[in-house]
Amino acid sequence: MPEAFLEIKEMTVAYGDNVIMKDVSFTVNKEDVFIIMGGSGCGKSTLLSVLTGLKQPAKGTEIFDGKVFWGNGATKDDRDALMRKAGILYQSGALWSSMTLAENIALPLEQYTKLSKPEIRDLVALKLDLVGLGGFQDYYPAEISGGMKKRAGLARALALDPKIVFFDEPSAGLDPISSKNLDDLILQIKDNLHTTIVMVTHELASIFAIGTNSIFLDAQTKTVIAKGNPTDLLKNPPNKTLEHFLTRGEK
Amino acid sequence: MSARAELVKNEKNASVELILSEDWLLENGASDNDQNIFDLFEKNDFKQIKLDGKQIGRWDSRLVAFLVHVISLCKKNNIEYRLIDFPKGIDPLLDLAFSVPEHVSPPKGDTTQSFLSYLGNVALYSWAATQRVALFCVKIYEALIRLITKKAVVRKVDIWFEIQDAGVNAFLIVSLICFLVGLILAFVGSIQLKMFGAQIYVSSLVAIAVTRVMGAIMGGVIMAGRTGASYAATLGSMQVNEEIDALKTMGVSPFDFLVLPRVLALSLMMPLLTVYADFMGIMGGAFVGIFMLGLSPEDYFRMTLKALFMKNILIGIVHGTAYGIIIAVCGCYQGINCGRNASAVGKATTAAVVYSIVWMTVATAILTFIFSVIGV
């Protein structure tokens, strides 16, 4: 029986009176590669903001590693403490441009661990090695390519050995080879570090290559209209909208 | 328990063993003897080592980072190593860490330089920067010609928006600061003038000082911090987001579309703001004269009118116009030449304000010299 890591129960997300999505419920199990998919403007990135504590839902509960994250009196301090178990890779890497790659990765380690400077240096080197950027410690984000920025962003997301990593459109702006390499890297990280992955994407190649579970958000009904393994969903699509999406509009 | 590593030398069979024990977790405190162990590898007095992980408790990437360092040292010093009884899961992580060879940065060259070469570089850089600024000004002039000949791609709404932003929207802050400056000027002046019973001349002091240069300077400083910084930040962010590239590739000159409206707006509004700053400065002085020195409003304003010379007001307006052009050019120059990251926008904004104020001071010195030569 798979163990749940993230549970979302009857969540409604809104900007003021404008409801973005309603009655969203799903469970992300440990070591899942969970895909949040849907067309443009369906609220995928907004949902990710809610899951990572940046935006408060209008209604509903989020249970994060067995503890309440949203709902039932959970405070910001509770969420901050839980978010230390999470890493986030933003769409453009979101590296701090005034710091070198090493300083970007060292910051969370300096902030939240009592390790010595040489130990932090070794850990920074390891994280960069893991994403294939060994030796790039002293480079600034402006000096590396877009794909490298994403990998460096992933190294920073992995700095504190998170139990879960959230990815916001990791393949956006990458060529097919870099995109495939990033998918492989995500799988290696998941397999070797036993990390749970939650990914917002609409890249079909990535969805089928690495997704083990998924939800499909529909912009029209503003809710989840399909759940399950993406490959299974392609074989037996539960509705026309999803079939249309998964076949790039060919069916 | 914190991470523990112990190097054991067996003198009998000359073997060396590195025994790792306890919990190797990020959350535990720093271990104190890692560096001593790494130093032993550099001494190169053994050629083989056994890494023993039998006694390791819980672990995370801290253990992997330590092992990567140790293995790298072994490879560097040609030491043969063997990993024994390590927890499952370590090997794939080590494989992943060593899967891509370390990137070797090209040497950056000798960065030390003598004082003379430093001085030479500064001179060359300053000359190149002057040329760039001169070219920038020429391009603004060309854009102005295109505007006059109706060939410039510029939206009227942008010009009006910039005029509103640099004019009406700045009234409140200019009012406050210039009123206070007039007030301070009158207050400081009154202390001296009181000694001779000549308080009434506070009005003349304030009127002459404010109209001739202080109103323009205060207006200029405010606009450098407010509008010049905003120009640099806006154009810098547009540079970061490739919006300026988008204009260029569409065949629209950023000088027509972005720089010209701003330069026009500020050079048109600064003279007006200067006159307004003069008025607010005089009001600040009047506040002190009437309410603190006990002068009658009639006397105060009569003396003020006597000291208000059109010559001084025009000198102030010339200063204000020059400051407006300087602030707009500095702001737009720094914004257009901004780097492509967030910190570059910050640097551009700072530089815009600093250069505006420096060049305003230089311009004041030049104008003062010119006015004294021509005798006004």
XYZ file of C-alpha atoms in Angstrom:
627
model
C 0.000 0.000 0.000
C 1.660 3.279 -1.063
C 2.134 5.866 1.665
C 0.627 9.323 1.109
C 2.982 12.305 1.297
C 0.688 15.103 0.190
C -3.092 15.101 0.502
C -5.334 17.794 -0.903
C -8.936 17.700 0.231
C -11.799 19.680 -1.338
C -9.664 22.698 -2.047
C -11.014 25.877 -3.617
C -8.622 28.517 -4.899
C -9.748 32.044 -5.746
C -8.471 35.554 -6.364
C -11.060 37.568 -4.448
C -14.441 36.560 -5.903
C -12.857 35.028 -8.990
C -12.767 31.256 -8.377
C -9.817 29.664 -10.178
C -10.569 26.063 -9.181
C -12.959 24.314 -6.852
C -13.353 20.976 -5.070
C -9.859 19.821 -5.958
C -8.862 16.621 -4.151
C -5.913 14.358 -4.823
C -3.147 12.426 -3.093
C 0.548 12.346 -3.923
C 2.224 9.174 -2.677
C 5.820 8.896 -1.532
C 8.275 8.595 -4.443
C 5.568 9.424 -6.974
C 6.361 11.558 -9.993
C 3.074 13.412 -9.816
C 2.086 15.539 -12.792
C -0.322 18.463 -12.557
C -1.425 18.952 -16.145
C -3.905 21.088 -17.981
C -4.169 23.665 -20.713
C -2.849 27.200 -20.445
C -4.750 29.333 -17.944
C -6.326 26.429 -16.043
C -4.561 27.394 -12.803
C -1.711 24.868 -12.654
C 0.859 27.367 -11.449
C -1.654 28.890 -9.013
C -2.237 25.430 -7.555
C 1.540 25.031 -7.195
C 1.666 28.354 -5.311
C -0.961 26.995 -2.930
C 0.856 23.686 -2.457
C 4.089 25.507 -1.617
C 2.495 27.975 0.805
C 2.775 31.107 -1.335
C -0.976 31.502 -1.793
C -3.737 30.764 0.683
C -6.617 28.633 -0.594
C -10.162 29.958 -0.132
C -11.235 26.611 1.279
C -9.895 23.106 1.841
C -7.091 21.223 3.546
C -3.546 20.259 2.629
C -1.783 17.549 4.606
C 1.993 17.626 4.087
C 3.968 14.610 5.315
C 1.231 13.791 7.844
C 0.923 17.351 9.191
C -1.649 20.038 8.441
C -0.235 22.616 6.003
C -3.397 24.544 5.111
C -6.567 24.406 7.232
C -7.319 23.479 10.834
C -5.401 26.355 12.396
C -2.042 25.688 10.706
C 0.125 28.804 11.083
C 2.734 30.371 8.822
C 5.458 29.057 11.147
C 4.097 25.522 10.701
C 4.185 25.956 6.942
C 7.704 27.437 7.003
C 8.934 24.474 9.047
C 7.288 21.985 6.670
C 8.626 23.785 3.587
C 12.158 22.999 4.777
C 11.375 19.445 3.695
C 10.592 20.739 0.210
C 12.601 22.075 -2.688
C 11.194 24.112 -5.553
C 12.535 24.498 -9.070
C 11.030 27.596 -10.655
C 10.373 27.974 -14.354
C 13.486 30.042 -15.086
C 15.598 28.612 -12.271
C 15.089 31.789 -10.182
C 18.738 31.822 -9.186
C 19.820 34.932 -7.306
C 21.689 36.817 -9.970
C 24.081 38.653 -7.658
C 25.415 35.369 -6.218
C 27.567 32.650 -7.744
C 26.096 29.174 -8.172
C 27.987 28.046 -5.056
C 26.573 30.929 -3.013
C 23.063 30.191 -4.309
C 23.263 26.603 -3.087
C 25.141 27.435 0.122
C 22.542 29.946 1.327
C 19.919 27.431 2.577
C 22.698 25.269 4.050
C 24.155 28.241 5.960
C 20.689 29.283 7.072
C 19.300 25.971 8.277
C 22.269 23.770 9.236
C 25.164 24.117 11.662
C 27.707 22.705 9.243
C 31.154 24.228 8.940
C 32.225 26.212 5.858
C 34.366 23.344 4.395
C 31.482 20.897 4.888
C 29.101 23.285 3.131
C 31.649 23.668 0.325
C 31.750 19.873 -0.104
C 27.957 19.685 -0.108
C 27.708 22.457 -2.701
C 30.222 20.590 -4.876
C 28.209 17.378 -4.468
C 24.891 19.014 -5.407
C 26.470 20.566 -8.495
C 28.086 17.207 -9.362
C 24.696 15.487 -9.043
C 23.176 17.809 -11.664
C 26.253 17.595 -13.911
C 27.587 21.075 -13.135
C 30.719 20.118 -11.197
C 33.316 22.880 -11.477
C 30.805 25.678 -12.099
C 30.836 26.873 -8.478
C 32.218 30.328 -9.218
C 30.017 31.111 -12.214
C 27.232 33.677 -12.001
C 23.771 32.796 -13.359
C 24.254 35.306 -16.188
C 27.314 33.327 -17.366
C 25.533 29.995 -17.944
C 22.912 28.763 -20.416
C 19.175 28.384 -19.779
C 19.411 24.604 -19.383
C 22.314 24.963 -16.966
C 20.319 27.520 -14.970
C 17.543 24.960 -14.566
C 20.013 22.319 -13.413
C 21.630 24.800 -11.010
C 18.135 25.676 -9.753
C 17.570 21.965 -9.186
C 20.863 21.723 -7.272
C 19.663 24.573 -5.031
C 16.261 22.904 -4.623
C 18.091 19.744 -3.494
C 20.381 21.601 -1.073
C 18.637 20.480 2.107
C 17.870 16.923 0.900
C 14.160 17.629 0.515
C 11.616 14.859 0.794
C 9.599 16.457 -1.993
C 10.590 18.640 -4.943
C 8.108 20.827 -6.818
C 8.846 21.646 -10.443
C 7.160 24.491 -12.308
C 7.316 23.783 -16.052
C 10.859 22.355 -15.956
C 11.036 21.766 -19.723
C 9.853 25.245 -20.724
C 12.378 26.915 -23.000
C 14.641 23.856 -23.325
C 15.548 22.035 -26.520
C 14.306 18.411 -26.796
C 17.671 16.907 -25.830
C 18.120 19.165 -22.784
C 14.505 18.486 -21.873
C 15.077 14.713 -22.077
C 18.304 15.023 -20.060
C 16.446 16.984 -17.375
C 13.734 14.287 -17.272
C 16.430 11.626 -16.833
C 18.049 13.686 -14.101
C 14.718 14.049 -12.289
C 14.251 10.277 -12.402
C 17.801 9.665 -11.145
C 17.270 12.107 -8.284
C 13.978 10.460 -7.427
C 15.401 6.938 -7.521
C 18.620 7.700 -5.672
C 17.454 10.244 -3.113
C 13.960 8.697 -2.754
C 12.383 12.064 -3.361
C 8.739 12.661 -4.181
C 8.271 14.793 -7.271
C 5.347 17.102 -8.054
C 5.560 18.661 -11.479
C 3.444 21.236 -13.238
C 3.830 20.765 -16.959
C 2.057 20.452 -20.277
C 5.008 18.873 -22.083
C 3.499 15.605 -23.269
C 6.860 13.895 -23.832
C 7.858 14.526 -20.199
C 4.417 13.590 -18.895
C 4.539 10.125 -20.480
C 8.268 9.583 -19.895
C 8.394 10.139 -16.160
C 4.878 10.592 -14.737
C 3.624 7.856 -12.429
C 0.440 9.637 -11.351
C -1.380 12.776 -12.420
C -4.380 15.054 -12.308
C -5.857 17.000 -15.200
C -7.233 20.464 -14.421
C -9.963 21.689 -16.713
C -10.258 25.434 -17.297
C -13.975 25.191 -18.222
C -15.302 23.254 -15.234
C -12.541 24.680 -12.977
C -11.858 21.358 -11.335
C -10.021 18.041 -11.697
C -11.619 15.980 -14.454
C -9.159 13.065 -14.564
C -6.693 11.307 -12.275
C -4.257 8.444 -12.721
C -1.133 7.261 -14.494
C -0.751 9.411 -17.624
C 0.035 6.439 -19.875
C -3.113 4.640 -18.645
C -5.110 7.829 -19.127
C -3.903 7.982 -22.742
C -5.024 4.388 -23.334
C -8.422 4.877 -21.680
C -9.203 8.599 -21.559
C -12.187 9.241 -19.279
C -13.368 12.243 -21.277
C -12.933 14.040 -24.608
C -11.118 17.063 -23.134
C -8.333 14.915 -21.725
C -8.093 12.808 -24.899
C -7.844 16.016 -26.913
C -5.043 17.271 -24.615
C -3.033 14.027 -24.487
C -3.155 13.534 -28.271
C -2.282 17.190 -29.052
C -5.770 17.702 -30.438
C -5.473 14.878 -32.981
C -8.349 12.891 -31.463
C 25.034 11.565 17.412
C 27.143 13.610 15.047
C 29.120 12.244 12.131
C 32.380 10.546 13.070
C 35.352 9.617 10.886
C 38.480 7.956 12.189
C 41.638 7.053 10.287
C 43.232 3.871 11.643
C 46.727 2.837 10.582
C 47.709 -0.788 11.030
C 51.502 -0.764 11.385
C 51.783 -4.570 11.018
C 50.395 -4.929 7.510
C 50.805 -1.241 6.600
C 47.106 -0.932 5.760
C 45.021 2.167 6.384
C 41.343 2.164 7.209
C 38.884 5.071 7.381
C 36.071 4.085 9.723
C 32.870 6.098 9.489
C 30.310 5.841 12.272
C 27.269 7.511 13.891
C 24.652 9.568 12.030
C 25.716 11.531 8.947
C 22.904 14.065 8.703
C 22.748 17.692 7.563
C 20.826 18.624 10.681
C 23.645 17.538 13.017
C 26.375 19.978 13.996
C 29.697 20.405 12.236
C 32.322 17.708 12.719
C 35.742 18.970 13.771
C 38.266 16.507 12.377
C 37.252 16.224 8.699
C 39.975 18.643 7.642
C 42.657 16.717 9.597
C 41.661 13.564 7.750
C 41.730 15.314 4.360
C 45.220 16.665 5.198
C 46.485 13.099 5.777
C 45.523 12.209 2.203
C 47.646 15.059 0.917
C 50.709 13.814 2.867
C 50.702 10.785 0.578
C 52.230 8.331 3.053
C 49.882 5.490 2.132
C 48.876 4.050 -1.228
C 45.805 2.014 -0.289
C 42.816 2.747 1.911
C 39.746 0.857 3.013
C 36.635 2.956 3.632
C 34.484 1.201 6.215
C 30.806 2.192 6.498
C 29.632 -0.679 8.712
C 28.945 1.517 11.745
C 27.081 4.278 9.944
C 23.645 5.030 11.409
C 21.291 7.357 9.547
C 22.683 9.254 6.579
C 21.869 11.775 3.895
C 23.830 13.776 1.334
C 26.288 14.872 4.023
C 27.814 11.381 3.915
C 27.864 11.415 0.112
C 29.569 14.836 0.073
C 32.239 13.538 2.482
C 32.817 10.414 0.375
C 33.009 12.447 -2.849
C 35.713 14.604 -1.228
C 37.634 11.545 0.011
C 37.392 9.720 -3.325
C 38.483 12.870 -5.200
C 41.539 13.093 -2.920
C 42.295 9.394 -3.524
C 42.096 9.921 -7.296
C 44.232 13.038 -7.135
C 46.962 11.379 -5.019
C 46.813 7.969 -6.772
C 45.562 6.186 -3.675
C 43.706 2.949 -4.234
C 40.411 2.904 -2.320
C 37.770 0.319 -1.494
C 34.285 0.938 -0.064
C 33.169 -1.743 2.370
C 29.776 -2.265 3.990
C 28.253 1.079 3.024
C 24.468 1.505 3.180
C 22.495 0.599 0.072
C 21.899 3.646 -2.106
C 25.334 5.217 -1.719
C 26.804 3.665 -4.881
C 24.238 5.075 -7.358
C 24.662 8.552 -5.851
C 28.453 8.343 -6.131
C 28.069 7.131 -9.726
C 25.781 10.079 -10.465
C 28.159 12.542 -8.814
C 31.124 11.285 -10.856
C 29.170 10.717 -14.078
C 30.032 14.127 -15.575
C 33.696 15.156 -15.509
C 34.419 18.313 -13.531
C 34.337 21.479 -15.631
C 37.683 23.221 -15.734
C 37.321 26.997 -16.084
C 39.752 28.650 -18.470
C 42.460 30.592 -16.632
C 41.371 34.176 -16.047
C 44.867 35.590 -16.567
C 46.917 37.799 -14.326
C 44.599 40.331 -12.716
C 47.275 42.220 -10.791
C 48.431 45.472 -12.388
C 50.792 48.265 -11.583
C 49.559 51.700 -10.502
C 50.532 53.198 -13.849
C 48.650 50.580 -15.865
C 45.673 51.035 -13.510
C 45.793 54.781 -14.180
C 46.053 54.131 -17.915
C 43.079 51.768 -17.823
C 41.011 54.320 -15.902
C 41.866 56.979 -18.498
C 41.028 54.667 -21.399
C 37.781 53.592 -19.756
C 36.800 57.212 -19.038
C 37.504 58.234 -22.629
C 35.471 55.275 -23.976
C 32.620 56.116 -21.569
C 32.668 59.763 -22.685
C 32.462 58.652 -26.314
C 29.537 56.358 -25.498
C 27.655 59.147 -23.704
C 28.390 61.579 -26.575
C 27.087 59.031 -29.073
C 24.010 58.547 -26.884
C 23.364 62.309 -26.947
C 23.821 62.378 -30.735
C 21.230 59.611 -31.057
C 18.784 61.574 -28.891
C 19.369 64.608 -31.106
C 18.708 62.488 -34.229
C 15.527 61.173 -32.620
C 14.449 64.762 -31.916
C 15.025 65.665 -35.562
C 12.964 62.622 -36.587
C 10.215 63.778 -34.218
C 10.207 67.279 -35.711
C 10.154 65.877 -39.242
C 7.401 63.469 -38.140
C 9.485 60.400 -38.942
C 9.874 59.174 -35.358
C 7.880 56.154 -34.173
C 6.560 57.543 -30.928
C 3.140 57.514 -29.327
C 1.723 60.849 -28.226
C 0.139 59.150 -25.239
C 3.599 58.109 -24.005
C 4.861 61.688 -24.175
C 1.804 62.968 -22.274
C 2.146 60.201 -19.707
C 5.804 61.054 -19.108
C 4.983 64.774 -18.893
C 2.304 64.029 -16.311
C 4.633 61.748 -14.366
C 7.534 64.203 -14.366
C 5.278 67.205 -13.787
C 2.011 67.067 -11.886
C 2.821 63.811 -10.088
C 5.990 65.361 -8.665
C 4.222 68.439 -7.238
C 3.621 67.041 -3.774
C 7.199 65.997 -3.035
C 8.613 69.191 -4.612
C 6.184 71.261 -2.504
C 7.189 69.591 0.726
C 10.964 69.596 0.219
C 11.207 73.129 -1.223
C 8.934 74.580 1.450
C 11.198 73.032 4.094
C 14.366 74.241 2.348
C 12.994 77.819 2.231
C 12.081 77.455 5.884
C 15.554 76.234 6.853
C 17.235 78.965 4.783
C 15.150 81.658 6.475
C 15.689 80.203 9.913
C 19.474 79.960 9.570
C 19.666 83.426 7.975
C 17.488 84.998 10.642
C 19.878 83.950 13.428
C 22.621 86.129 11.907
C 20.383 88.979 10.715
C 18.672 89.267 14.115
C 22.026 90.300 15.628
C 21.860 93.486 13.529
C 18.100 93.944 13.862
C 17.802 93.259 10.146
C 15.304 90.389 10.211
C 13.327 91.935 7.383
C 16.179 91.087 5.000
C 15.436 87.382 5.549
C 12.832 87.810 2.802
C 15.445 89.164 0.369
C 17.923 86.426 1.322
C 15.386 83.679 0.704
C 14.040 85.246 -2.506
C 17.493 85.690 -4.087
C 18.947 82.344 -2.952
C 15.919 80.296 -3.908
C 15.257 81.878 -7.297
C 18.862 82.054 -8.435
C 19.899 78.466 -7.741
C 18.462 76.715 -4.677
C 15.015 76.061 -6.147
C 16.540 74.508 -9.257
C 19.051 72.440 -7.262
C 16.444 71.093 -4.842
C 14.053 70.341 -7.707
C 16.910 68.627 -9.550
C 17.934 66.475 -6.591
C 14.325 65.418 -6.029
C 13.808 64.599 -9.701
C 17.117 62.691 -9.901
C 16.032 60.449 -7.029
C 12.449 60.181 -8.144
C 12.233 60.299 -11.922
C 15.828 59.636 -13.049
C 15.958 56.472 -10.919
C 12.582 55.415 -12.266
C 13.794 55.838 -15.884
C 16.861 53.681 -15.235
C 14.838 50.987 -13.456
C 12.083 50.906 -16.085
C 14.404 50.786 -19.098
C 16.742 48.376 -17.259
C 13.870 45.958 -16.578
C 12.824 46.261 -20.220
C 16.393 45.347 -21.188
C 16.273 42.289 -18.872
C 12.936 41.183 -20.383
C 14.253 41.645 -23.941
C 11.545 44.274 -24.582
C 14.154 46.646 -26.030
C 15.396 43.874 -28.358
C 11.793 43.370 -29.467
C 11.552 47.067 -30.385
C 14.847 46.994 -32.314
C 13.917 43.859 -34.276
C 10.619 45.497 -35.225
C 12.608 48.381 -36.656
C 11.505 50.795 -33.933
C 14.320 52.845 -32.479
C 14.325 52.686 -28.668
C 15.565 56.281 -28.791
C 12.371 57.377 -30.558
C 10.038 55.217 -28.556
C 11.518 55.198 -25.059
C 14.255 57.786 -24.602
C 12.822 60.788 -26.450
C 9.494 60.998 -24.545
C 11.385 60.898 -21.254
C 14.028 63.462 -22.230
C 11.355 65.774 -23.659
C 9.106 65.394 -20.628
C 11.809 66.119 -18.088
C 13.418 68.986 -19.995
C 9.995 70.613 -20.451
C 8.803 70.034 -16.912
C 11.958 70.909 -15.004
C 11.778 74.686 -15.772
C 8.152 74.701 -14.591
C 9.022 72.699 -11.510
C 11.881 75.138 -10.837
C 9.491 78.106 -10.839
C 7.125 76.166 -8.591
C 10.048 75.202 -6.318
C 11.000 78.907 -6.114
C 7.440 79.757 -5.068
C 7.341 77.029 -2.399
C 10.776 78.078 -1.091
C 9.570 81.675 -0.715
C 6.472 80.387 1.101
C 8.721 78.401 3.472
C 10.737 81.550 4.147
C 7.516 83.527 4.689
C 6.382 80.978 7.261
C 9.487 81.671 9.358
C 9.389 85.438 8.732
C 5.740 85.860 9.659
C 5.211 83.267 12.395
C 8.626 83.146 14.037
C 10.220 86.529 13.429
C 6.950 88.452 13.834
C 7.205 90.322 10.504
C 3.957 91.482 8.937
C 2.936 89.644 5.748
C 2.774 92.973 3.857
C 6.359 93.891 4.791
C 7.648 90.404 4.096
C 6.155 90.100 0.618
C 6.989 93.729 -0.257
C 10.666 93.036 0.492
C 10.452 89.720 -1.351
C 9.088 91.442 -4.475
C 11.889 93.972 -4.294
C 14.451 91.151 -4.298
C 12.788 89.206 -7.108
C 14.754 90.010 -10.231
C 13.724 88.515 -13.556
C 17.437 87.947 -14.196
C 17.672 85.602 -11.172
C 14.472 83.783 -12.045
C 15.733 83.176 -15.586
C 19.107 81.960 -14.293
C 17.201 79.490 -12.090
C 15.137 78.353 -15.072
C 18.296 77.825 -17.179
C 19.748 75.742 -14.343
C 16.512 73.748 -14.072
C 16.399 73.038 -17.806
C 20.019 71.871 -17.782
C 19.307 69.628 -14.784
C 16.244 68.179 -16.517
C 18.275 67.208 -19.588
C 21.112 65.795 -17.433
C 18.757 63.695 -15.260
C 16.834 62.323 -18.245
C 20.010 61.485 -20.192
C 21.689 59.839 -17.175
C 18.558 57.806 -16.320
C 17.919 56.670 -19.889
C 21.620 55.993 -20.609
C 21.979 53.763 -17.555
C 18.684 51.985 -18.305
C 19.418 51.331 -21.987
C 22.960 50.104 -21.165
C 21.805 47.956 -18.231
C 22.959 44.323 -17.912
C 20.516 41.465 -18.173
C 19.927 40.509 -14.562
C 18.219 41.845 -11.450
C 21.369 43.167 -9.763
C 22.314 45.036 -12.959
C 19.018 46.948 -12.727
C 19.897 47.946 -9.171
C 23.364 49.099 -10.260
C 21.902 51.060 -13.198
C 19.434 52.818 -10.895
C 22.131 53.761 -8.400
C 24.447 54.943 -11.180
C 21.652 57.046 -12.714
C 21.136 58.975 -9.461
C 24.841 59.324 -8.663
C 25.805 60.497 -12.159
C 22.811 62.867 -12.291
C 23.874 64.590 -9.084
C 27.565 64.679 -10.061
C 26.811 66.176 -13.490
C 24.306 68.606 -11.974
C 27.089 69.903 -9.755
C 29.463 70.173 -12.719
C 26.767 71.952 -14.740
C 26.146 74.390 -11.871
C 29.869 75.227 -11.754
C 30.009 75.754 -15.531
C 26.828 77.879 -15.612
C 27.952 79.955 -12.633
C 31.254 80.620 -14.401
C 29.512 81.568 -17.655
C 27.031 83.889 -15.885
C 29.815 85.597 -13.970
C 31.832 86.091 -17.183
C 28.875 87.652 -19.002
C 28.076 89.634 -15.877
C 24.608 88.448 -14.897
